[in-house]
Amino acid sequence: MNGQPLDGFVEGFIEQDANGRITQWSDESERLFGWTAAQAVGRRSHVLMPERNRERHDQTIASFLAAPTRRIQRMEVTALHRDGQEFRAEFYSSIEDREGAAVITTVVRAVTPDARAEAAFRQSARYRGILNQIEDGCSLVDLRGTYLFVNDAFCRMFGLARSGIIGQNYRVWQDPTRQAETFEKFNRVFTTGQPAKAWEWPLSPTQFIEQSISLERDAEGQPVGFVSIYRDCTARKFAETELARAKEAAESANQAKGEFLANMSHEIRTPMNGIIGMTTLALDTALTPQQTDYLQTIRSQADSLLVVVNDILDFSKIESRRIELEQVTFSLRDVIADVAKPHAMRAREKGIGFSSDVAADAPALIVGDPVRVKQVLTNLLSNAIKFTAQGAVTMTVGIDGRGPFTTTLHIRITDTGIGIPTHKLTAIFDPFRQVDGSTTRRFGGTGLGLAISATLVELMRGLIWAESDLGAGSTFHVIVSFGVARADATGDPHHLEPFSAPLQRGCRVLVAEDNIVNQRVAEGLLTRRGHRVTVVNNGREAVAAVQQGPFDLVLMDVQMPEMDGIEATAAIRAWERDTGHRVRIVAMTAHAMTGDRDRCLEAGMDGYLSKPIDQQSLFAAVEQ
């Protein structure tokens, strides 16, 4: 507007002196305010304002006169007619110097809704045609919330006629809740000067609106109103609702899948424990060579089936990102030795060479997840031996870099096997992928081992890749950084020392297990080892047996009737708090999903063995 009065309006003309007293009064001013010239001249101009605003009016005049630069000042105010009626008016004031005295000249016009709309958009009249063509609704309200402009889309969107909305306040067609919300948005935009973007609200149960509000300013930067843009977002809203339902259904299905896998794990591992355990016991008896061969075959096939079960469960956990890596102190050489021993035996049985080596300058103790390190190396070594018919498999551990508190290991596993085509070197790390379809039939396996290894290395923030020549063998590289621990650093954070001395042979062991076959396996293995074993069928019997005791160790199944292992452990620990005794409790369970180990330890158990039970792990748990 540039401070210039607009054409086409009835305008009053007023002059006043530096004290705010009216010195000239036009006929149009009489029509606007109801005062004749004789009545108005000599009065203070604040009589044209409601009494509540007069002091502020006088202050405005004083500030205007004291301003260092003199320019036309525009004010929109509430004016007062002589008969007491209030109305909105625009004052355009300027200062002139006449004979050394300041004179304030003011042009006044009443602001009707139509006049205000015209004033607001006269400078941008060429944009109104564009606004009426867009599909989004658009409105302009003044600072009191009165509509000055709405476009065609606004009228269509809300079913309102332009003639019925211009000059009306936004509250006339909004319910109280919407009124309060709209006022809060207007107030925030006015206070902060920042627009309110993408604010959603329901127009009806089946229609949703996305509204944005920004502050409209005049040419001098003064706030004059609010511009709103409205968009019908019903389709997107319903799509988001459907997406949320689909996500909820997927999460429910994923939870059901997890529960199914946990149950399957338990149901498969329980009989597997019996098969492997009984086979182990049978192999310790007097057998004919043919019987020994049969039983060794059974044991070998059971171990192969267990590998498949573990791969499927691990892949499910990795796929849902439910694997959490531990950070514990462990011996690097012990881990390498633990992985190398069984693979050296397999290589010897197959008639190929095997060797492993750890660099002399490698740290003795490092910090990381030893279980997952073993899993990665086991997968890579198993593949190397599987695909090597002659020659040798080697594993070397070298140092790739050092930091103040870290060391980076470079592990190489090299074989002289069938090799991998160059274009397949990346695909082999994808789930269910092998070099070709016949590989699975020829060599067996799930095709998950390398995918699991790659994901675990990624979780360790390391690198894994392969180099190979078809028919000449392969080398798999793993580079991972670990923390370096002091020689006196403690290991597993879950490790407890409830006894002053380690257990020896001849321990009194309580086995809480509801499966008869697994009872016989545990009792047979431990009795032959020289331990005294008591067997109970559920958690309630386990609590009673401990209270009658004493026992050096409890092997506690988790899933049992009447009282499960978690509840039984809690009851035993509560009893011990009153007696001062403490017995070592180790979970012996077919529950092997993510979180099962932590759940057992948090319940007060001291260790965790997953079924099928490896006899060496069982003996170690008892005799540590």
XYZ file of C-alpha atoms in Angstrom:
624
model
C 0.000 0.000 0.000
C 3.074 2.257 0.459
C 1.155 4.387 2.953
C -0.963 6.000 0.218
C -4.743 6.394 0.678
C -6.781 4.228 -1.652
C -9.189 5.611 -4.240
C -12.943 4.926 -4.228
C -13.560 5.382 -0.480
C -15.241 8.112 1.629
C -12.386 9.772 3.460
C -12.412 12.166 6.384
C -9.735 14.819 6.699
C -8.407 15.988 10.071
C -5.604 18.265 11.157
C -4.308 18.514 14.716
C -1.479 20.352 16.467
C 1.451 18.901 18.378
C -0.731 18.664 21.500
C -3.255 16.497 19.687
C -5.946 19.209 19.441
C -8.074 19.224 16.295
C -7.544 22.349 14.169
C -9.411 21.370 10.957
C -12.376 19.057 10.384
C -13.932 18.113 6.998
C -17.555 17.375 6.129
C -16.595 13.728 5.466
C -15.175 13.577 8.997
C -18.550 14.707 10.308
C -20.207 11.861 8.371
C -17.741 9.359 9.831
C -17.761 10.500 13.476
C -21.008 12.486 13.953
C -19.243 15.635 15.166
C -19.727 18.962 13.359
C -16.666 21.090 12.653
C -17.730 23.559 15.350
C -17.998 20.712 17.866
C -14.763 18.958 16.874
C -12.275 21.795 16.448
C -10.416 22.465 19.682
C -11.049 19.027 21.111
C -8.320 16.473 21.713
C -8.321 13.929 18.916
C -8.477 11.069 21.417
C -12.257 11.749 21.739
C -12.487 9.823 18.444
C -11.378 6.696 20.307
C -13.137 4.585 22.974
C -12.099 5.755 26.414
C -10.071 2.546 27.032
C -7.791 3.381 24.088
C -7.302 7.123 24.563
C -4.098 7.001 26.595
C -2.508 4.693 24.040
C -3.638 7.070 21.262
C -1.923 10.016 22.971
C 1.269 7.972 23.376
C 1.191 7.039 19.683
C 0.993 10.716 18.668
C 3.894 11.598 20.971
C 6.019 8.756 19.541
C 5.096 9.778 16.011
C 6.208 13.377 16.633
C 9.476 12.201 18.280
C 10.429 9.825 15.476
C 13.722 10.785 13.774
C 12.301 10.156 10.308
C 8.914 11.374 9.250
C 6.880 9.146 6.991
C 3.244 8.374 6.547
C 1.971 6.239 9.395
C -0.884 3.806 8.923
C -2.960 2.534 11.827
C -6.062 0.407 11.885
C -7.923 1.178 15.091
C -11.278 0.951 16.791
C -12.885 4.398 16.382
C -15.843 5.896 18.244
C -18.893 7.641 16.742
C -20.439 10.478 18.727
C -23.493 8.283 19.402
C -21.265 5.685 21.133
C -21.069 3.170 18.276
C -17.633 1.689 17.666
C -16.289 0.908 14.214
C -13.011 -0.019 12.574
C -11.141 2.772 10.824
C -7.831 3.329 9.048
C -5.783 6.431 9.927
C -3.084 7.632 7.477
C -1.088 10.363 9.241
C 1.806 12.581 8.189
C 3.612 15.546 9.805
C 4.143 18.963 8.238
C 6.051 21.977 9.536
C 4.023 25.179 9.269
C 5.587 28.389 10.488
C 7.843 26.438 12.841
C 5.044 24.355 14.303
C 4.342 20.674 13.681
C 0.932 19.884 12.174
C -0.408 16.317 11.982
C -2.529 15.731 8.888
C -4.698 12.584 8.945
C -6.871 10.909 6.320
C -9.495 8.620 7.907
C -11.695 5.993 6.301
C -14.076 3.467 7.807
C -12.990 -0.080 7.179
C -15.853 -2.294 6.074
C -15.235 -5.980 5.225
C -15.429 -5.227 1.501
C -13.096 -2.248 1.825
C -10.616 -4.224 3.900
C -10.579 -7.050 1.382
C -10.016 -4.600 -1.447
C -7.218 -2.884 0.464
C -5.505 -6.153 1.274
C -5.543 -7.417 -2.279
C -5.406 -4.315 -4.443
C -1.625 -4.601 -4.654
C -1.912 -8.283 -5.603
C -5.094 -8.197 -7.675
C -3.356 -9.970 -10.527
C -2.839 -12.980 -8.256
C -6.497 -13.431 -7.373
C -7.286 -15.100 -10.684
C -4.485 -17.557 -10.060
C -5.693 -18.266 -6.502
C -9.159 -19.027 -7.842
C -7.724 -21.580 -10.265
C -5.713 -23.686 -7.815
C -7.160 -26.820 -6.250
C -6.074 -25.902 -2.728
C -8.274 -23.645 -0.646
C -6.941 -20.197 0.274
C -8.184 -17.588 2.745
C -7.052 -14.304 4.249
C -8.283 -13.160 7.654
C -7.382 -10.010 9.500
C -5.820 -10.005 12.957
C -9.272 -10.351 14.529
C -10.033 -13.448 12.471
C -12.451 -11.808 10.019
C -12.404 -13.248 6.503
C -11.148 -10.745 3.926
C -10.724 -13.159 1.023
C -11.485 -16.771 0.141
C -10.876 -18.479 -3.202
C -13.203 -20.756 -5.157
C -11.572 -23.952 -3.884
C -12.154 -22.829 -0.281
C -15.844 -22.375 -0.984
C -16.095 -25.788 -2.682
C -14.090 -27.536 0.034
C -16.209 -26.259 2.913
C -19.535 -25.820 1.122
C -19.663 -22.094 1.852
C -20.714 -19.165 -0.345
C -18.201 -16.342 -0.699
C -20.895 -13.762 -0.015
C -21.749 -15.505 3.237
C -18.207 -15.813 4.540
C -16.526 -12.481 3.643
C -16.763 -10.186 6.666
C -17.565 -13.077 9.006
C -15.303 -14.321 11.783
C -13.750 -17.782 11.462
C -15.640 -18.864 14.609
C -19.046 -18.733 12.908
C -18.609 -22.095 11.174
C -16.269 -23.915 13.577
C -17.205 -25.957 16.629
C -15.717 -24.914 20.015
C -12.871 -27.430 19.845
C -11.813 -26.264 16.398
C -12.200 -22.617 17.434
C -9.772 -23.085 20.346
C -7.285 -24.968 18.186
C -7.431 -22.385 15.396
C -6.993 -19.512 17.851
C -3.955 -21.249 19.367
C -2.399 -21.620 15.892
C -3.100 -17.981 14.942
C -1.673 -16.801 18.257
C 1.509 -18.867 17.860
C 2.055 -17.673 14.291
C 1.542 -14.034 15.339
C 3.823 -14.383 18.402
C 6.691 -16.222 16.729
C 6.319 -14.984 13.155
C 6.862 -18.607 12.070
C 4.277 -20.373 9.888
C 2.265 -23.352 11.113
C 2.844 -26.041 8.486
C 0.852 -29.162 7.598
C -1.562 -28.972 10.505
C -4.187 -31.715 10.090
C -7.723 -31.731 11.384
C -10.961 -33.624 10.609
C -13.645 -31.770 8.689
C -15.903 -34.782 9.168
C -15.424 -38.441 10.102
C -14.674 -39.170 6.445
C -12.812 -36.022 5.374
C -9.503 -34.580 6.598
C -7.919 -31.188 5.918
C -4.249 -30.209 6.002
C -3.874 -26.490 6.768
C -0.858 -24.176 6.744
C -0.953 -20.675 8.249
C 1.468 -17.816 7.706
C 1.541 -14.189 8.792
C 0.588 -11.565 6.184
C 2.459 -8.246 6.423
C 1.990 -4.886 4.725
C 4.641 -3.031 2.723
C 6.097 -1.638 5.934
C 6.429 -5.108 7.467
C 3.563 -4.671 9.908
C 1.331 -7.749 10.557
C -2.102 -7.279 8.982
C -3.587 -10.779 8.923
C -3.152 -14.498 8.306
C -3.010 -16.407 5.030
C -4.184 -20.032 5.182
C -3.795 -22.773 2.585
C -6.095 -25.798 2.842
C -5.593 -29.182 1.200
C -7.902 -32.163 1.256
C -5.667 -34.948 2.623
C -8.391 -37.564 3.051
C -6.888 -40.035 0.571
C -3.450 -39.820 2.181
C -4.938 -40.046 5.667
C -6.840 -43.201 4.815
C -3.727 -44.599 3.100
C -1.718 -43.907 6.271
C -4.435 -45.604 8.338
C -4.328 -48.635 6.076
C -0.537 -48.620 6.231
C -0.654 -48.468 10.027
C -3.090 -51.383 10.062
C -0.869 -53.317 7.692
C 2.165 -52.537 9.862
C 0.289 -53.654 12.963
C -0.739 -56.846 11.175
C 2.844 -57.403 10.043
C 4.178 -56.827 13.550
C 1.550 -59.196 14.897
C 2.534 -61.756 12.266
C 6.204 -61.202 13.078
C 5.480 -61.704 16.756
C 3.542 -64.853 15.925
C 6.483 -65.954 13.777
C 8.872 -65.329 16.663
C 6.671 -67.276 19.050
C 6.359 -70.066 16.495
C 10.139 -70.218 16.044
C 10.667 -70.214 19.809
C 8.207 -73.088 20.204
C 9.720 -74.918 17.245
C 13.166 -74.411 18.724
C 12.015 -75.907 21.997
C 10.123 -78.784 20.393
C 13.036 -79.680 18.077
C 15.852 -79.227 20.580
C 14.193 -81.326 23.293
C 14.102 -84.598 21.277
C 17.437 -83.683 19.667
C 18.929 -83.566 23.152
C 17.602 -87.056 23.764
C 18.878 -88.397 20.438
C 22.362 -86.943 20.770
C 22.623 -87.696 24.479
C 21.490 -91.298 24.198
C 23.768 -91.827 21.206
C 26.693 -90.485 23.221
C 25.876 -92.818 26.111
C 25.508 -95.770 23.749
C 28.883 -95.044 22.145
C 30.476 -95.406 25.609
C 29.241 -99.012 25.894
C 30.715 -102.232 24.477
C 29.706 -102.284 20.806
C 30.500 -104.202 17.666
C 32.252 -102.231 14.925
C 29.023 -102.228 12.912
C 26.997 -100.878 15.872
C 29.611 -98.198 16.484
C 29.413 -97.168 12.829
C 25.602 -96.977 12.983
C 25.641 -94.883 16.138
C 28.360 -92.563 14.855
C 26.272 -92.034 11.712
C 23.251 -91.202 13.858
C 25.325 -88.737 15.872
C 26.771 -87.148 12.732
C 23.345 -86.729 11.141
C 21.908 -85.332 14.371
C 24.720 -82.783 14.489
C 23.990 -81.827 10.851
C 20.310 -81.387 11.657
C 21.231 -79.200 14.617
C 23.345 -76.979 12.333
C 20.321 -76.482 10.057
C 18.062 -75.642 13.027
C 20.622 -73.152 14.384
C 21.055 -71.501 10.966
C 17.306 -70.994 10.544
C 16.897 -69.594 14.055
C 19.928 -67.328 13.719
C 18.772 -66.033 10.344
C 15.324 -65.281 11.788
C 16.924 -63.300 14.623
C 19.236 -61.454 12.253
C 16.409 -60.732 9.809
C 14.373 -59.053 12.551
C 17.511 -57.295 13.922
C 16.985 -58.859 17.352
C 20.625 -59.845 17.819
C 22.553 -57.794 20.345
C 26.323 -58.136 20.581
C 27.977 -58.543 23.953
C 31.061 -56.619 25.031
C 33.023 -58.940 27.294
C 36.700 -59.679 27.822
C 37.941 -62.955 26.335
C 41.147 -64.716 25.327
C 41.763 -64.444 21.587
C 43.913 -67.571 21.477
C 41.379 -69.601 23.467
C 38.609 -68.655 21.045
C 40.746 -69.527 18.018
C 41.700 -72.835 19.643
C 38.081 -73.653 20.502
C 37.083 -73.072 16.879
C 40.104 -74.869 15.383
C 39.955 -78.139 17.353
C 36.703 -79.620 16.002
C 37.492 -78.439 12.471
C 40.944 -80.000 12.619
C 39.253 -83.311 13.460
C 36.813 -82.941 10.550
C 39.654 -82.101 8.178
C 41.635 -85.123 9.364
C 38.587 -87.387 8.865
C 38.255 -86.008 5.334
C 41.934 -86.541 4.582
C 42.935 -82.899 4.101
C 45.367 -80.698 5.983
C 44.409 -78.088 8.559
C 46.377 -75.420 10.385
C 45.704 -72.277 12.406
C 48.019 -69.512 13.549
C 47.711 -66.362 15.656
C 50.283 -63.580 15.227
C 52.778 -63.437 18.084
C 52.068 -59.744 18.701
C 48.278 -60.223 18.926
C 46.844 -59.099 22.299
C 46.100 -61.824 24.831
C 42.748 -60.389 25.920
C 40.319 -58.460 23.747
C 36.824 -57.057 24.277
C 33.928 -58.125 22.058
C 31.428 -60.944 21.599
C 33.330 -64.265 21.647
C 30.218 -66.309 20.850
C 29.568 -64.398 17.635
C 33.254 -64.422 16.685
C 33.205 -68.207 17.032
C 30.025 -68.380 14.977
C 31.524 -66.386 12.091
C 34.743 -68.428 12.059
C 32.853 -71.705 12.417
C 30.688 -70.891 9.397
C 33.699 -69.953 7.283
C 35.790 -72.978 8.334
C 32.871 -75.388 7.874
C 32.385 -74.100 4.328
C 36.094 -74.291 3.592
C 36.321 -77.928 4.710
C 33.023 -78.828 3.034
C 34.128 -77.558 -0.379
C 37.724 -78.878 -0.194
C 38.309 -82.424 -1.410
C 42.107 -82.368 -1.362
C 44.813 -80.031 -0.168
C 44.429 -78.023 3.023
C 42.506 -75.359 4.949
C 44.375 -72.690 6.911
C 43.261 -69.980 9.335
C 45.588 -67.106 10.203
C 44.987 -64.178 12.553
C 47.102 -61.089 11.962
C 47.168 -57.460 13.090
C 45.790 -54.930 10.609
C 46.124 -51.864 12.827
C 46.456 -50.626 16.395
C 45.008 -47.731 18.393
C 45.503 -46.512 21.987
C 42.792 -48.859 23.253
C 41.924 -50.992 20.223
C 43.397 -53.517 17.856
C 42.169 -54.444 14.389
C 42.415 -58.122 13.500
C 42.655 -59.471 9.946
C 41.515 -63.091 9.819
C 42.128 -65.119 6.657
C 40.600 -68.537 5.991
C 42.105 -70.144 2.902
C 41.167 -73.411 1.219
C 42.171 -75.353 -1.904
C 38.611 -76.277 -2.779
C 36.292 -75.819 -5.741
C 36.585 -72.027 -5.833
C 33.969 -69.411 -6.698
C 33.338 -67.626 -10.036
C 34.263 -63.933 -9.856
C 30.727 -62.746 -10.648
C 29.399 -64.783 -7.695
C 31.741 -63.393 -5.037
C 29.169 -60.871 -3.814
C 26.055 -63.015 -4.207
C 27.371 -65.736 -1.879
C 26.719 -63.430 1.086
C 23.005 -63.182 0.186
C 20.532 -65.428 2.068
C 19.738 -68.801 0.485
C 22.289 -68.218 -2.288
C 25.005 -70.636 -3.320
C 27.306 -70.701 -6.308
C 24.776 -72.745 -8.271
C 21.594 -74.662 -7.583
C 23.322 -78.041 -7.618
C 25.681 -77.020 -4.821
C 23.006 -77.528 -2.172
C 22.193 -81.007 -3.466
C 25.865 -81.961 -3.782
C 27.244 -80.520 -0.559
C 24.169 -79.870 1.602
C 23.484 -76.831 3.790
C 20.904 -74.070 4.034
C 22.777 -71.349 2.161
C 22.475 -69.153 5.265
C 25.923 -69.487 6.823
C 27.662 -66.759 4.835
C 24.640 -64.428 5.064
C 24.646 -64.820 8.853
C 28.415 -64.291 9.003
C 28.232 -61.174 6.822
C 25.500 -59.652 9.005
C 27.341 -60.437 12.225
C 30.530 -58.856 10.877
C 28.500 -55.814 9.822
C 27.054 -55.579 13.352
C 30.649 -55.668 14.652
C 31.353 -52.767 12.242
C 33.841 -54.876 10.350
C 34.439 -56.010 6.767
C 34.091 -59.419 5.128
C 34.877 -60.388 1.528
C 36.130 -63.284 -0.548
C 38.845 -63.789 -3.170
C 38.789 -66.886 -5.317
C 39.964 -68.668 -8.448
C 37.508 -71.171 -9.855
C 38.890 -74.654 -9.278
C 41.876 -73.386 -7.290
C 40.388 -72.457 -3.919
C 39.228 -69.371 -1.999
C 40.309 -66.974 0.722
C 37.766 -65.324 3.000
C 38.859 -62.146 4.772
C 37.396 -60.735 7.989
C 38.607 -57.422 9.429
C 37.160 -56.379 12.808
C 38.315 -53.984 15.527
C 38.218 -55.001 19.203
C 38.980 -53.280 22.462
C 42.191 -54.342 24.197
C 41.792 -55.469 27.821
C 44.299 -55.537 30.657
C 45.691 -58.887 31.700
C 43.744 -58.704 34.982
C 40.458 -57.674 33.296
C 37.359 -59.634 34.190
C 35.554 -61.627 31.554
C 31.875 -62.236 31.196
C 29.893 -59.476 33.014
C 27.222 -62.065 33.822
C 29.775 -64.310 35.560
C 29.161 -64.698 39.308
C 31.410 -66.232 41.954
C 29.019 -67.660 44.567
C 31.613 -70.147 45.838
C 34.970 -69.651 47.470
C 36.505 -72.598 45.587
C 35.756 -74.263 42.240
C 33.649 -77.426 42.194
C 35.427 -80.753 41.745
C 34.346 -84.242 40.742
C 31.876 -85.979 42.973
C 29.464 -83.063 43.024
C 25.907 -83.351 44.278
C 23.785 -82.309 41.304
C 20.030 -81.758 41.204
C 18.512 -82.140 37.728
C 15.088 -80.478 37.310
C 13.712 -81.815 34.025
C 10.235 -82.998 33.005
C 11.292 -84.965 29.908
C 12.100 -88.565 30.858
C 14.598 -89.106 28.024
C 16.471 -85.911 28.916
C 16.463 -86.980 32.575
C 18.148 -90.251 31.601
C 20.673 -88.416 29.373
C 21.709 -85.934 32.088
C 21.787 -88.593 34.798
C 23.757 -91.004 32.603
C 26.380 -88.467 31.530
C 26.919 -87.056 35.005
C 26.877 -90.404 36.826
C 29.519 -91.828 34.488
C 31.531 -88.704 35.201
C 31.469 -89.537 38.899
C 28.798 -87.117 40.148
C 25.846 -87.902 42.415
C 22.581 -87.001 40.669
C 19.071 -86.425 41.992
C 16.271 -85.990 39.439
C 12.977 -84.096 39.954
C 10.140 -83.540 37.473
C 9.216 -79.862 37.873
C 10.069 -76.573 39.506
C 8.006 -77.165 42.637
C 9.875 -80.389 43.352
C 13.160 -78.582 42.642
C 12.437 -75.918 45.293
C 11.540 -78.581 47.851
C 14.672 -80.617 47.033
C 16.973 -77.572 47.404
C 15.425 -76.757 50.779
C 16.095 -80.339 51.920
C 19.540 -80.348 50.118
C 22.338 -79.741 50.166
C 23.350 -79.590 46.476
C 26.406 -78.149 44.801
C 24.566 -77.414 41.568
C 21.055 -77.308 40.116
C 20.566 -77.974 36.392
C 17.228 -76.242 35.830
C 15.001 -76.758 32.811
C 12.982 -73.619 32.009
C 9.728 -75.026 30.625
C 8.217 -77.422 33.161
C 4.690 -78.131 34.467
C 3.288 -76.809 37.786
C 6.199 -74.376 38.248
C 8.670 -73.434 35.514
C 12.395 -72.921 35.967
C 12.191 -69.120 36.179
C 9.633 -69.250 38.997
C 11.550 -72.022 40.767
C 14.784 -70.024 40.641
C 13.040 -66.949 42.084
C 11.599 -69.083 44.920
C 15.003 -70.623 45.683
C 16.730 -67.230 45.723
C 14.032 -65.848 48.057
C 14.538 -68.801 50.409
C 18.302 -68.324 50.314
C 18.010 -64.683 51.408
C 16.545 -65.933 54.690
C 19.009 -68.799 55.182
C 22.267 -67.285 53.947
C 22.928 -70.269 51.653
C 23.435 -70.073 47.921
C 23.385 -72.881 45.385
C 24.655 -72.546 41.844
C 21.792 -72.763 39.311
C 22.455 -73.321 35.606
C 19.678 -73.212 33.027
C 19.531 -76.345 30.882
C 16.893 -75.503 28.337
C 15.712 -75.891 24.766
C 14.845 -72.182 24.733
C 17.582 -70.733 22.535
C 16.035 -67.584 21.057
C 17.296 -64.013 21.505
C 16.902 -62.871 25.093
C 16.452 -66.358 26.604
C 19.944 -66.362 28.107
C 19.499 -62.867 29.559
C 16.070 -63.806 30.912
C 17.596 -66.762 32.770
C 20.452 -64.704 34.185
C 18.121 -61.897 35.240
C 15.980 -64.465 37.071
C 18.980 -65.287 39.281
C 20.598 -68.188 37.427
C 24.383 -68.392 37.236
C 24.794 -69.974 33.809
C 23.006 -71.089 30.688
C 23.239 -74.275 28.582
C 21.080 -74.665 25.496
C 19.849 -78.051 24.343
C 20.999 -80.273 22.807
C 23.544 -80.316 25.627
C 27.156 -80.721 24.622
C 28.681 -83.053 27.197
C 31.895 -81.028 27.470
C 29.893 -77.861 28.145
C 27.823 -79.784 30.688
C 30.897 -81.080 32.509
C 32.487 -77.630 32.461
C 29.351 -76.082 33.993
C 29.313 -78.652 36.779
C 33.032 -78.803 37.503
C 34.190 -75.196 37.152
